[in-house]
Amino acid sequence: MADFELVTDGLRFPEGPVAMDDGSVILVEIADGKITRVKPDGSRETVATPGGGPNGLAMGPDGKLYCCNNGGFNYVENNGMLAPHGIADDYSGGRIERIDIATGEVETLYKDGDFGCRLRGPNDIVFDAHGGFWFTDHGKQNFESRCHDIVGIFYGKADGSHLEEVIFPSYNPNGCGLSPDGKTLYAAETFTCRLTAFNVIAPGKVDDAAGPGGPGIPLYRPAGYKFFDSLGVEESGNICVATIGECGISVISPQGELVEFVETDDIFTTNICWGGADMMDAYICCSGTGRLVKTRWKRPGLRLQHNA
């Protein structure tokens, strides 16, 4: 297991970490419906309280945060481990929100039904070099009705002028990221535990590389009892997928080979981001136990669009 430093604990299912230049990390606490800034000394302050289920975060071209809000989960807690469990009793609808870091103002940029799109549980988000962003919709499970949404992968413009479901269907997509050259979109599916690569041919467009199978080429799928969550991309192009069940980060090459597996001690290891001057400080969300931890990564992470 890597040498991890505890940054802070007591978080309520942290996800969507964004490393800031001042050494702080802004993340979501899904179970508390809020956005939190974690300072280098571990102290915390609330940035905004959008409610529902804030999930993925990314910095936009206007210096504001863009948030995938899944509308909320129910939770179960057992032996100090918190876990999502189906759709929230007070589910408030899937949406994309824009958040002013300075004021905490929350604006709904896109919601269910806009541009004819159905948003159930937006999950992870990544900006491209053109000012638009890709995001996944993980959907919702309703245990009472024994239903699971059929969902897709979307592209939106930061000015609120366009939203499109580009890839449908996608089976419970969770993490998403772009290759360093922006020509490949990666998406990780949770329950199929499959990482798929899509060839980006224009802003918000992918080709039909799989032929009759639709867009996307399956890149990697491990054996065993494990599930994929959110992901980050290294400067080298490796894809680092948070892996639930096996507990850690699966590092996968662009050719679909397992480079290494970085073990953690939380079954709900959900996301990773990088910061520091050399982009080798890795921040990992150990969500079940409510911790943000830090370690020195072997390779630098990719500096994301609009992150200074």
XYZ file of C-alpha atoms in Angstrom:
308
model
C 0.000 0.000 0.000
C 1.230 3.508 -0.829
C 2.247 5.923 1.907
C -0.873 8.025 2.494
C -1.135 11.232 4.496
C -4.502 12.120 5.991
C -5.592 15.571 4.831
C -8.940 15.569 6.638
C -11.669 13.221 7.821
C -15.269 13.500 8.961
C -16.504 14.222 5.429
C -19.871 12.900 4.256
C -19.044 10.816 1.177
C -16.486 13.114 -0.495
C -16.138 13.078 -4.292
C -15.209 15.335 -7.227
C -11.895 16.726 -5.894
C -10.385 19.801 -7.595
C -6.859 20.780 -6.535
C -6.432 24.547 -6.276
C -3.233 26.574 -6.690
C -3.266 27.692 -3.042
C -2.857 24.064 -1.944
C -6.488 23.590 -0.985
C -8.818 21.012 -2.506
C -12.446 21.766 -3.295
C -14.680 18.704 -3.241
C -18.293 17.687 -2.798
C -19.856 16.013 0.179
C -22.599 14.122 -1.612
C -24.434 12.978 1.509
C -24.598 16.534 2.919
C -25.460 18.250 -0.378
C -22.606 20.728 -0.146
C -19.326 21.882 -1.686
C -16.385 22.057 0.732
C -12.915 23.578 0.537
C -10.294 21.561 2.404
C -7.257 23.674 3.298
C -3.703 22.311 3.468
C -3.882 22.166 7.268
C -7.043 20.033 7.080
C -9.453 22.766 8.138
C -12.622 23.143 6.101
C -15.050 25.789 4.934
C -18.321 25.489 3.046
C -18.185 26.956 -0.466
C -21.829 26.367 -1.407
C -24.853 24.272 -0.480
C -26.653 23.206 -3.664
C -28.536 20.358 -1.963
C -29.513 17.184 -3.769
C -26.405 15.154 -4.563
C -23.471 17.226 -5.820
C -21.122 14.715 -7.431
C -18.525 15.685 -10.077
C -16.769 19.077 -10.123
C -14.653 20.944 -12.674
C -13.342 24.471 -13.077
C -14.887 26.294 -16.026
C -13.516 28.974 -18.361
C -15.170 31.705 -16.264
C -13.404 30.678 -13.050
C -16.558 29.132 -11.627
C -17.166 25.547 -10.587
C -19.380 23.345 -12.712
C -21.137 20.632 -10.741
C -22.880 17.414 -11.746
C -25.762 17.092 -9.296
C -27.283 13.613 -9.166
C -30.358 14.735 -7.229
C -29.563 12.685 -4.131
C -29.108 9.150 -2.796
C -30.383 7.353 0.222
C -27.578 6.027 2.418
C -26.841 3.134 4.712
C -24.199 3.295 7.436
C -22.607 0.227 8.968
C -19.466 -0.145 11.087
C -18.347 3.393 10.294
C -18.784 2.925 6.529
C -21.235 5.127 4.615
C -22.651 3.851 1.317
C -25.209 5.137 -1.223
C -28.335 3.017 -1.425
C -30.788 3.827 -4.186
C -32.594 7.016 -5.103
C -33.218 9.592 -2.370
C -36.677 9.785 -0.858
C -36.476 13.543 -1.530
C -34.817 13.181 -4.968
C -34.614 16.678 -6.472
C -33.780 15.871 -10.101
C -30.563 15.657 -12.095
C -28.918 18.902 -13.200
C -25.705 20.723 -14.030
C -24.970 23.659 -11.731
C -22.594 26.611 -11.950
C -21.163 27.783 -8.645
C -19.496 31.072 -7.803
C -16.635 30.171 -5.458
C -16.454 33.670 -3.988
C -20.139 34.081 -3.141
C -21.481 30.518 -2.979
C -24.223 31.386 -5.464
C -25.605 28.281 -7.193
C -27.112 28.593 -10.674
C -28.834 25.753 -12.523
C -27.244 25.678 -15.964
C -29.054 22.628 -17.336
C -31.829 20.528 -15.870
C -33.885 17.518 -16.859
C -35.842 18.234 -20.035
C -33.621 21.024 -21.371
C -32.871 20.604 -25.086
C -34.966 17.431 -24.995
C -32.434 15.684 -22.755
C -33.235 13.488 -19.789
C -30.959 14.016 -16.787
C -31.333 11.528 -13.959
C -28.040 11.354 -12.096
C -25.211 13.448 -13.609
C -21.988 12.118 -12.172
C -18.594 13.179 -13.546
C -17.453 16.077 -15.736
C -14.435 17.169 -17.784
C -13.874 20.325 -19.859
C -12.292 20.289 -23.304
C -10.137 22.975 -24.930
C -13.154 24.498 -26.681
C -15.023 25.691 -23.588
C -17.476 22.799 -23.576
C -17.690 19.849 -21.232
C -18.456 16.156 -21.298
C -20.367 14.548 -18.473
C -21.760 11.167 -17.596
C -25.213 10.390 -16.264
C -25.027 7.387 -13.974
C -28.792 7.190 -13.633
C -30.742 6.055 -10.594
C -31.687 2.732 -9.046
C -35.101 2.341 -7.471
C -35.116 -0.777 -5.345
C -38.835 -0.607 -4.573
C -39.788 -0.689 -8.266
C -36.758 -2.818 -9.228
C -35.761 -0.307 -11.899
C -32.417 1.074 -13.123
C -32.315 3.966 -15.594
C -30.893 3.539 -19.086
C -28.591 6.522 -19.465
C -25.935 8.188 -21.610
C -22.990 10.546 -21.940
C -23.581 14.237 -22.673
C -21.857 17.340 -24.017
C -22.755 20.845 -22.907
C -21.550 24.361 -23.599
C -20.470 26.461 -20.639
C -22.698 29.384 -21.635
C -25.859 27.311 -21.263
C -26.667 27.458 -24.984
C -26.440 23.777 -25.903
C -26.880 20.371 -24.301
C -26.774 17.099 -26.223
C -26.853 13.412 -25.390
C -23.997 12.238 -27.613
C -23.638 8.615 -26.530
C -26.659 6.414 -25.798
C -27.035 3.936 -24.307
C -24.151 3.713 -21.887
C -24.407 1.252 -19.061
C -24.133 3.137 -15.754
C -21.276 5.461 -16.836
C -19.412 7.045 -13.966
C -15.921 8.523 -14.419
C -14.955 10.445 -17.548
C -11.789 12.114 -18.770
C -9.955 13.276 -21.877
C -6.581 12.228 -23.241
C -3.815 14.874 -23.136
C -4.404 15.736 -26.812
C -8.187 15.868 -26.327
C -8.771 13.327 -29.085
C -10.000 10.503 -26.863
C -12.813 10.514 -24.345
C -12.636 7.856 -21.654
C -15.636 6.670 -19.666
C -15.757 4.070 -16.905
C -18.911 2.058 -16.296
C -19.540 1.017 -12.716
C -21.410 -2.284 -12.683
C -19.942 -3.626 -15.925
C -16.511 -2.495 -14.627
C -15.516 -1.513 -18.154
C -13.330 1.342 -19.375
C -14.269 2.536 -22.876
C -12.449 4.878 -25.267
C -14.304 7.132 -27.720
C -12.645 8.898 -30.655
C -13.476 12.624 -30.478
C -13.794 13.998 -34.022
C -15.109 17.499 -33.189
C -16.252 19.356 -30.056
C -19.049 17.234 -28.628
C -18.834 14.589 -31.365
C -17.466 11.032 -31.440
C -17.174 8.561 -34.297
C -18.710 5.099 -34.673
C -15.427 3.249 -34.244
C -17.131 0.130 -32.905
C -19.197 -0.232 -36.080
C -22.495 -2.043 -35.454
C -21.753 -1.887 -31.734
C -22.044 1.910 -31.761
C -19.425 4.415 -30.640
C -16.645 3.456 -28.272
C -14.063 0.694 -28.086
C -13.858 -1.321 -24.835
C -10.341 -0.724 -23.523
C -10.047 -2.615 -20.252
C -12.192 -4.819 -18.026
C -10.720 -6.601 -14.995
C -11.764 -9.891 -13.483
C -13.019 -10.248 -9.947
C -15.546 -8.588 -7.676
C -14.887 -4.914 -8.344
C -16.543 -1.829 -9.810
C -15.258 1.316 -11.509
C -15.991 4.799 -10.196
C -14.531 8.191 -11.200
C -11.223 8.646 -12.991
C -8.314 10.991 -13.653
C -5.730 11.087 -16.439
C -1.966 11.316 -16.062
C 0.213 13.620 -18.135
C 1.553 10.462 -19.809
C -1.952 9.495 -20.925
C -2.521 6.693 -18.411
C -6.070 6.503 -17.078
C -6.380 6.187 -13.287
C -9.737 4.653 -12.382
C -10.982 4.569 -8.797
C -11.904 0.963 -8.114
C -14.554 -0.060 -5.600
C -14.437 -3.483 -3.981
C -10.759 -4.137 -4.583
C -10.084 -0.757 -2.915
C -7.706 1.436 -4.854
C -6.743 3.052 -8.146
C -6.343 0.998 -11.337
C -3.768 2.647 -13.622
C -4.475 1.676 -17.237
C -2.407 2.556 -20.286
C -3.993 4.056 -23.433
C -3.371 0.633 -25.005
C -5.567 -1.067 -22.401
C -2.873 -2.631 -20.217
C -2.850 -2.525 -16.417
C 0.210 -0.446 -15.481
C -0.225 -0.865 -11.739
C -2.803 -1.022 -8.978
C -2.415 1.427 -6.084
C -4.115 -0.085 -3.059
C -6.087 1.904 -0.478
C -7.958 0.861 2.667
C -11.464 2.109 1.784
C -13.845 -0.071 -0.203
C -15.450 3.125 -1.556
C -12.339 4.695 -3.085
C -14.094 6.965 -5.574
C -11.839 9.600 -7.195
C -8.377 11.076 -7.698
C -6.915 14.433 -8.705
C -3.440 15.952 -8.764
C -1.904 19.204 -7.591
C 1.358 20.764 -6.493
C 3.979 22.514 -8.606
C 5.020 19.239 -10.262
C 1.466 17.769 -10.413
C 2.619 14.725 -8.460
C 0.634 15.310 -5.273
C -2.272 12.894 -5.652
C -5.448 13.490 -3.644
C -7.744 10.490 -3.271
C -11.298 10.377 -1.943
C -11.870 7.559 0.528
C -15.579 8.142 0.556
C -16.940 5.337 2.712
C -14.838 6.446 5.673
C -15.169 10.162 4.868
C -11.502 10.928 4.291
C -9.377 12.890 1.844
C -5.871 11.458 1.677
C -2.727 12.530 -0.126
C 0.273 10.684 -1.543
C 3.197 11.302 -3.872
C 2.317 9.768 -7.236
C 4.927 8.069 -9.436
C 4.009 10.203 -12.461
C 2.502 13.699 -12.850
C -1.195 14.103 -13.354
C -2.573 15.979 -16.332
C -3.233 19.679 -15.685
C -6.896 20.110 -16.587
C -8.400 22.798 -18.788
C -9.093 26.045 -16.882
C -7.167 24.913 -13.787
C -4.524 27.630 -13.342
